[in-house]
Coordinates of N, CA and C in Angstrom, one line a residue:
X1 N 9.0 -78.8 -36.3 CA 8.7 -78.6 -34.9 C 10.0 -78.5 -34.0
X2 N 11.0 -78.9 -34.3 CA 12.4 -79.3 -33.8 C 13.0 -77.6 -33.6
X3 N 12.7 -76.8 -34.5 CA 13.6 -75.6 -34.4 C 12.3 -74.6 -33.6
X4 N 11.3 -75.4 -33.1 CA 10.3 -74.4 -32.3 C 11.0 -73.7 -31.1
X5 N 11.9 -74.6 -30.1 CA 12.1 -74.3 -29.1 C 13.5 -73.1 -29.3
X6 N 14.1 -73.4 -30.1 CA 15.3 -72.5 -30.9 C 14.6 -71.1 -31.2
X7 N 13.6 -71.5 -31.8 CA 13.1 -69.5 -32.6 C 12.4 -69.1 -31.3
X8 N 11.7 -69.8 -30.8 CA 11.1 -69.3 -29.3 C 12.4 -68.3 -28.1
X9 N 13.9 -68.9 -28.1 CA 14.4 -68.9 -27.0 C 15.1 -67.6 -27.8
X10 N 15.1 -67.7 -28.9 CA 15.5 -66.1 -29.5 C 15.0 -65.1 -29.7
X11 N 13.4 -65.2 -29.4 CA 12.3 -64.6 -29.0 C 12.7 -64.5 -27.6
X12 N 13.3 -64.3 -26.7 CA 13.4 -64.8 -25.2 C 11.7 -65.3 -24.6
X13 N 11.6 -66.4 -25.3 CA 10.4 -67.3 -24.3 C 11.3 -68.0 -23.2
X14 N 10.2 -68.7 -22.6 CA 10.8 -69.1 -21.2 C 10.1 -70.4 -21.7
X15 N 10.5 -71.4 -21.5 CA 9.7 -72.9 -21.7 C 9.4 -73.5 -20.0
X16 N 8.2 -74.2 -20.3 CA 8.2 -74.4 -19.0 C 7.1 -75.6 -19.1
X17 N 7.3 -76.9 -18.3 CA 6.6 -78.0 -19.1 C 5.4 -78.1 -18.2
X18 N 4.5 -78.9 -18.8 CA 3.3 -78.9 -18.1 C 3.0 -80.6 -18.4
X19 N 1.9 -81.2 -17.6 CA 1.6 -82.6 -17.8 C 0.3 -82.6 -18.1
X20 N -0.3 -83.6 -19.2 CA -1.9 -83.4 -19.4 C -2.1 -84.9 -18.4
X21 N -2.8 -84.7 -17.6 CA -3.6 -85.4 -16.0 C -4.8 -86.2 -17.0
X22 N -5.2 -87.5 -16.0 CA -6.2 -88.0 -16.4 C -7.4 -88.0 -16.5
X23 N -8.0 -86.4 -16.2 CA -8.9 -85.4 -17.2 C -8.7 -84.4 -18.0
X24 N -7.2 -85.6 -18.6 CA -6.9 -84.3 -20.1 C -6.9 -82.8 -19.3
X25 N -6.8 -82.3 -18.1 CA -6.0 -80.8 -17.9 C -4.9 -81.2 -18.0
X26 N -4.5 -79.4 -18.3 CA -3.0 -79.3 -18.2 C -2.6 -79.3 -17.3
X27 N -1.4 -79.8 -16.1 CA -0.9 -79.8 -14.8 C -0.1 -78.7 -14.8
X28 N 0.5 -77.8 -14.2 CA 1.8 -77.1 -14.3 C 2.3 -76.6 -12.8
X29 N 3.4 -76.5 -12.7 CA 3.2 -76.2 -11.2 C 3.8 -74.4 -11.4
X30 N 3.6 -73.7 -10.4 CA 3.8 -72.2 -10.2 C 4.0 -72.1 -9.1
X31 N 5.1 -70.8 -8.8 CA 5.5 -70.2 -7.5 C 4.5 -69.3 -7.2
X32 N 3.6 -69.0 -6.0 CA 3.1 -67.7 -5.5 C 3.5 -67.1 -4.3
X33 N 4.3 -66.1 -4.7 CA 5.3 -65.5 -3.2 C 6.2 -66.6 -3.1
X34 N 7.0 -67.3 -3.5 CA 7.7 -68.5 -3.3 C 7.4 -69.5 -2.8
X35 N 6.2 -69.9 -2.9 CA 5.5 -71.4 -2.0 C 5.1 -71.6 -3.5
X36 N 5.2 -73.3 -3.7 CA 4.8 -74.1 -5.1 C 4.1 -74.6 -4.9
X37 N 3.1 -74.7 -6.3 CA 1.8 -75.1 -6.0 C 1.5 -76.0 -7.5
X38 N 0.2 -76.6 -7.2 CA -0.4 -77.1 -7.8 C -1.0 -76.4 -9.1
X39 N -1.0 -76.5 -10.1 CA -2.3 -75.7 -11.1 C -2.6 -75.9 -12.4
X40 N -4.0 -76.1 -12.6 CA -4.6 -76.1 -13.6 C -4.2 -75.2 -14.9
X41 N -3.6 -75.1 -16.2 CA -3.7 -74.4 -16.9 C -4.7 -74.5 -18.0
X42 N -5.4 -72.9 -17.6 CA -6.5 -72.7 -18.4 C -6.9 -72.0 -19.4
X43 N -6.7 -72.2 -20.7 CA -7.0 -71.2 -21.8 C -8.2 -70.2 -22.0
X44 N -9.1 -70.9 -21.0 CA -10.5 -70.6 -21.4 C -10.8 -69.9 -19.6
X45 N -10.3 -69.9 -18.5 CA -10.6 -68.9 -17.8 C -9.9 -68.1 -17.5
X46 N -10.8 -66.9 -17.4 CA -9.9 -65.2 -17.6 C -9.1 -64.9 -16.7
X47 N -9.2 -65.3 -15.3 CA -8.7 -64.7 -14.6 C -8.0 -66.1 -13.6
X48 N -6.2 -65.8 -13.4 CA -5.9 -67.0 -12.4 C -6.5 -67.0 -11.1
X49 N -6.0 -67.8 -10.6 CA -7.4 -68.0 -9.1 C -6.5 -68.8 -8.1
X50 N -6.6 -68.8 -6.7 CA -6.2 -70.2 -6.0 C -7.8 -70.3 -4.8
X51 N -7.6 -71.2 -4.3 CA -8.6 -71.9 -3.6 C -8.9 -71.0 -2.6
X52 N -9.9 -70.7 -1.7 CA -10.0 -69.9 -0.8 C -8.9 -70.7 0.7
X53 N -8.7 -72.0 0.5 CA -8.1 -72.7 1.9 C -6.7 -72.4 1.9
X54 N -6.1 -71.4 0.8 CA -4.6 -71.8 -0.2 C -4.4 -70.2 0.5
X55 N -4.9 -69.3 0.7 CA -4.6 -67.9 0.8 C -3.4 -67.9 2.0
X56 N -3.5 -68.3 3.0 CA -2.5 -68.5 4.0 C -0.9 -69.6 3.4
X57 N -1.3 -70.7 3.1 CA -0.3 -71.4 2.0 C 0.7 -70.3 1.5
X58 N -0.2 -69.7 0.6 CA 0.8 -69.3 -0.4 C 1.0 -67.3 0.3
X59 N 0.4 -67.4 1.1 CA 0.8 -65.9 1.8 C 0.4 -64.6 1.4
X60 N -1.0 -64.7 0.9 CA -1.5 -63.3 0.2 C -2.0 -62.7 1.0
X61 N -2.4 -61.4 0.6 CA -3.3 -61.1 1.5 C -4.7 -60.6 0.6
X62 N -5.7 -61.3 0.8 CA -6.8 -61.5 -0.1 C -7.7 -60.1 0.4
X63 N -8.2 -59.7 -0.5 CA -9.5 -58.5 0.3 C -10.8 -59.0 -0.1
X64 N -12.1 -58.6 0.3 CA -13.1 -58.9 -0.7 C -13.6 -58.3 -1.7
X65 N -14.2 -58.3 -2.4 CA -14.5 -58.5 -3.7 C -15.8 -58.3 -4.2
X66 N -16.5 -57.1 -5.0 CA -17.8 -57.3 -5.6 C -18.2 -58.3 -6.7
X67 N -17.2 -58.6 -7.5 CA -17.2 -59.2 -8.4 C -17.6 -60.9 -8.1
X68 N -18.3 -61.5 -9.0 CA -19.0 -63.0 -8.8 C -18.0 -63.5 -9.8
X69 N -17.8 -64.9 -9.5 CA -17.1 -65.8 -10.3 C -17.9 -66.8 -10.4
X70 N -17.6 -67.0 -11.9 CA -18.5 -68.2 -12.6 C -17.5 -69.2 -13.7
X71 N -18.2 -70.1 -13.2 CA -17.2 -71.4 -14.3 C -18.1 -72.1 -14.4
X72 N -17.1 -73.4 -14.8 CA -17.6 -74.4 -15.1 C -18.9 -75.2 -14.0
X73 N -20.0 -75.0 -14.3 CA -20.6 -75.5 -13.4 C -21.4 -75.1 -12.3
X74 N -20.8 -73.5 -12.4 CA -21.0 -72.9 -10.8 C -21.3 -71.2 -11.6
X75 N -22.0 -70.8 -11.1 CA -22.4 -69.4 -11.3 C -22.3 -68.5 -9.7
X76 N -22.1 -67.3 -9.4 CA -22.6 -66.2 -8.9 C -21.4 -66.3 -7.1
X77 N -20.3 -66.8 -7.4 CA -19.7 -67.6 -5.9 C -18.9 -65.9 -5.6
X78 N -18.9 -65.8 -4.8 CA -18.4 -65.0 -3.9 C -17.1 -65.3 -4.3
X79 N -16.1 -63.9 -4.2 CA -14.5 -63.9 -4.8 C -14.0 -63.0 -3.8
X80 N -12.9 -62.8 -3.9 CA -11.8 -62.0 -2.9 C -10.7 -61.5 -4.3
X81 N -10.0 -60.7 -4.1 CA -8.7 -60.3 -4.5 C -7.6 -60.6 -3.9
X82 N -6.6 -60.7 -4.3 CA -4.9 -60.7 -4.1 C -4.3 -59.8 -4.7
X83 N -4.1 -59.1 -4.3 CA -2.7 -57.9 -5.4 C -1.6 -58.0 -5.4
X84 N -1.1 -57.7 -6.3 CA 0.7 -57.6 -6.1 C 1.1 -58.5 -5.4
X85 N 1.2 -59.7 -6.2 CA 1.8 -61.0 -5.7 C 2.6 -61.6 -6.7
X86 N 3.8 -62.0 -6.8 CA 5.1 -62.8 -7.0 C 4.8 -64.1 -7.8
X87 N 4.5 -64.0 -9.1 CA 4.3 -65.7 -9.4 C 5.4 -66.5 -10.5
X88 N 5.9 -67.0 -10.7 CA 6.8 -67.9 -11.2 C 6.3 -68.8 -11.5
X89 N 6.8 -69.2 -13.1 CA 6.2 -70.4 -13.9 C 7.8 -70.6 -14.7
X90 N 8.4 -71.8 -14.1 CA 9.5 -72.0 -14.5 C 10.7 -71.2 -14.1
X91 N 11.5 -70.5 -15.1 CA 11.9 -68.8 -14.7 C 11.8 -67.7 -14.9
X92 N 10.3 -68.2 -16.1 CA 9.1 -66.5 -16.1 C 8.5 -66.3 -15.2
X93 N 8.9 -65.0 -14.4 CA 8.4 -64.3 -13.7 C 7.4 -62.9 -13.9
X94 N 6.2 -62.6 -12.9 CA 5.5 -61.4 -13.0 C 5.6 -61.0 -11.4
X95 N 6.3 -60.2 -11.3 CA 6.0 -59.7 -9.8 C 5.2 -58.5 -9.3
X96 N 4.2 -58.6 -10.6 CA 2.7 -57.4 -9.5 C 2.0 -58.6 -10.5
X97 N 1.6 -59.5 -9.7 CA 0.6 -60.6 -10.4 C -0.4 -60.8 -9.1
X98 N -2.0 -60.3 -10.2 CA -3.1 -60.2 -8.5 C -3.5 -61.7 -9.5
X99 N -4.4 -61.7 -8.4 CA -5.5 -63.7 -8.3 C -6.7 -63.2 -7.9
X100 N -7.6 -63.6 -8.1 CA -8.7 -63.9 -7.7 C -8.9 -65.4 -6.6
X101 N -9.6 -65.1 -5.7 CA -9.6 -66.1 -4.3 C -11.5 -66.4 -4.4
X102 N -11.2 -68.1 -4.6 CA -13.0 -67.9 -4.8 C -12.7 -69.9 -4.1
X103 N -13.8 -70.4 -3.8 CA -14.0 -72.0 -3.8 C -13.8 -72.7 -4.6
X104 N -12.6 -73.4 -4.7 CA -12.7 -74.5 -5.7 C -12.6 -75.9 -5.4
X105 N -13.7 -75.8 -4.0 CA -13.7 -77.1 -4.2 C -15.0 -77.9 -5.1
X106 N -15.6 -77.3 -6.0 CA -16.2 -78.3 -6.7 C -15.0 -78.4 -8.2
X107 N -13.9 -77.7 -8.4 CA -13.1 -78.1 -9.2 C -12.4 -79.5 -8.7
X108 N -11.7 -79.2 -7.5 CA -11.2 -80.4 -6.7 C -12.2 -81.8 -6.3
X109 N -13.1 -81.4 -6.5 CA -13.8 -82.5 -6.0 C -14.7 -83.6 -7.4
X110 N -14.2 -82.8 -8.6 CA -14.8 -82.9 -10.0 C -13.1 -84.2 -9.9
X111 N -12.0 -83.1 -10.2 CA -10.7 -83.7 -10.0 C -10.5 -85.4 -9.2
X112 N -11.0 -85.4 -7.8 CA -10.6 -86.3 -7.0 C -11.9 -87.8 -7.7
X113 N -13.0 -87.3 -7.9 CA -14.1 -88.1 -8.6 C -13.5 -89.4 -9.8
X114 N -12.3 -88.7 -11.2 CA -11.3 -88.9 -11.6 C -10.4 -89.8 -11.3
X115 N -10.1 -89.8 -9.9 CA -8.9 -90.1 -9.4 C -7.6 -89.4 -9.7
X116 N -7.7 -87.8 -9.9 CA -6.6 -87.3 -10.1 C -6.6 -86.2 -8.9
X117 N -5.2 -85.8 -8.7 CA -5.0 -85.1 -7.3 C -5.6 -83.7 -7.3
X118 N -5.9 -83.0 -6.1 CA -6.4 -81.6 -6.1 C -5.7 -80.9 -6.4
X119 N -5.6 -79.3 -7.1 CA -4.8 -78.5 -7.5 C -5.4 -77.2 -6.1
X120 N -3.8 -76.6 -6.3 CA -4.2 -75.0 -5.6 C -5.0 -74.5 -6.2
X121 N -5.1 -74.0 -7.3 CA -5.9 -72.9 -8.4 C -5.3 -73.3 -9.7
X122 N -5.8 -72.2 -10.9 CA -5.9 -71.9 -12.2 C -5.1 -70.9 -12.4
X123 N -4.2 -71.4 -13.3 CA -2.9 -70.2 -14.1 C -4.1 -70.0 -15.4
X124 N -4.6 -69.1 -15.5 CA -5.5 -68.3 -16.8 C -5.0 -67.3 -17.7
X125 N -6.4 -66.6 -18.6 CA -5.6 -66.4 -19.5 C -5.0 -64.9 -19.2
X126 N -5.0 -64.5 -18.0 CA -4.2 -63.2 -17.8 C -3.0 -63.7 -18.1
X127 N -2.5 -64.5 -17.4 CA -1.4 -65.0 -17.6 C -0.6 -65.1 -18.7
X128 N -1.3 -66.0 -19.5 CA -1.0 -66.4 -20.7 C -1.3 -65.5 -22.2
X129 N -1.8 -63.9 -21.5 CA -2.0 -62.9 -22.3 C -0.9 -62.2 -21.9
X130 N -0.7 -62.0 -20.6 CA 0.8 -61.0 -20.3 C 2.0 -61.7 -21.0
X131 N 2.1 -62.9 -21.1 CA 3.4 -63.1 -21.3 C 3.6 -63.8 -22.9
X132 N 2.3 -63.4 -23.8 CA 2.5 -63.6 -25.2 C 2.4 -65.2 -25.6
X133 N 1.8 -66.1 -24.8 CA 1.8 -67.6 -24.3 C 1.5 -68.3 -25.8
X134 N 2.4 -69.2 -25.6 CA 2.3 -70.5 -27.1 C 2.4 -71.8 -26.3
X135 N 1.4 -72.5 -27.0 CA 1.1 -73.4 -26.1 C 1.7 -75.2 -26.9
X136 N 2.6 -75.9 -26.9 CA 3.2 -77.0 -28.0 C 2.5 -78.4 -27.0
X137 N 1.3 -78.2 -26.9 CA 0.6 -79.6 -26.8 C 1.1 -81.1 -27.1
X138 N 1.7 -80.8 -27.9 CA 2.8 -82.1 -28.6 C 4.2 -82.9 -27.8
X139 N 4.3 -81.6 -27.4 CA 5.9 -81.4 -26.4 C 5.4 -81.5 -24.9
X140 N 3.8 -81.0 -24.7 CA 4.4 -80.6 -23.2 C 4.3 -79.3 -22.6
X141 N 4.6 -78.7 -23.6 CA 5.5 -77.2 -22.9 C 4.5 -75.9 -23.2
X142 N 4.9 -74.8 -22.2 CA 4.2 -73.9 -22.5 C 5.2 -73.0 -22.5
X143 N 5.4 -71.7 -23.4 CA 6.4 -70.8 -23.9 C 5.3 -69.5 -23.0
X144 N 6.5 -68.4 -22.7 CA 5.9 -67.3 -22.0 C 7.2 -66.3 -22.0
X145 N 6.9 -65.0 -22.8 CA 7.4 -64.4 -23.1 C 8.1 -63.4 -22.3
X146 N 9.1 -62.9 -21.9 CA 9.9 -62.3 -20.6 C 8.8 -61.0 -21.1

């Protein structure tokens, strides 16, 4: 495991560490448009997301949306888009990276229940499909491919 971060960085991955929180999520923080944020990393949802209260925060400009978002818990919620938005994980960057804009406060409010802090949104697996993502659970880190 020692020469992982070695064969990775000659692969040009990008390492970038993340913290497992006291509901076992992954923490990671990300740039959107240059404002840092809070976020969930998720293997298992498709598309990243920030909070509908976060759109001004992080400076998108969201439109609406036919499409329904469903997770954990919640079925049929009303969504928005972001397009062509700036996000940074570490010093992997995507700069035409859209989000999905939906409620998450019953994620945050699952979170605070816990005793663990609220996040902006979910880095998903768009993300972590664009950038060829390896994930070293052991370490911490998540690798993302330039």
């Amino acid at each position: 495991m020692k020469d992982l971060h070695a064969i990775l960085k000659k692969e040009k991955y990008k390492k970038i560490k993340f913290k497992i929180i006291k509901t076992q999520h992954l923490l990671i923080k990300a740039k959107i448009n240059g404002v840092l944020g809070n976020f969930i990393l998720d293997t298992g949802a498709s598309s990243s997301c920030i909070g509908f209260e976060f759109v001004g925060f992080f400076q998108v400009n969201a439109q609406d949306s036919k499409t329904k978002a469903s997770g954990a818990g919640a079925t049929g919620m009303h969504t928005q888009t972001a397009l062509n938005n700036n996000l940074q994980l570490g010093t992997w960057k995507n700069t035409e990276f859209d989000l999905i804009v939906f409620d998450l406060s019953h994620v945050n409010e699952a979170l605070r229940q816990h005793k663990a802090k609220p996040v902006h949104g979910i880095i998903g697996a768009d993300v972590l499909m664009k950038g060829k993502a390896i994930v070293d659970y052991y370490n911490n880190y998540l690798y993302l491919q330039k």
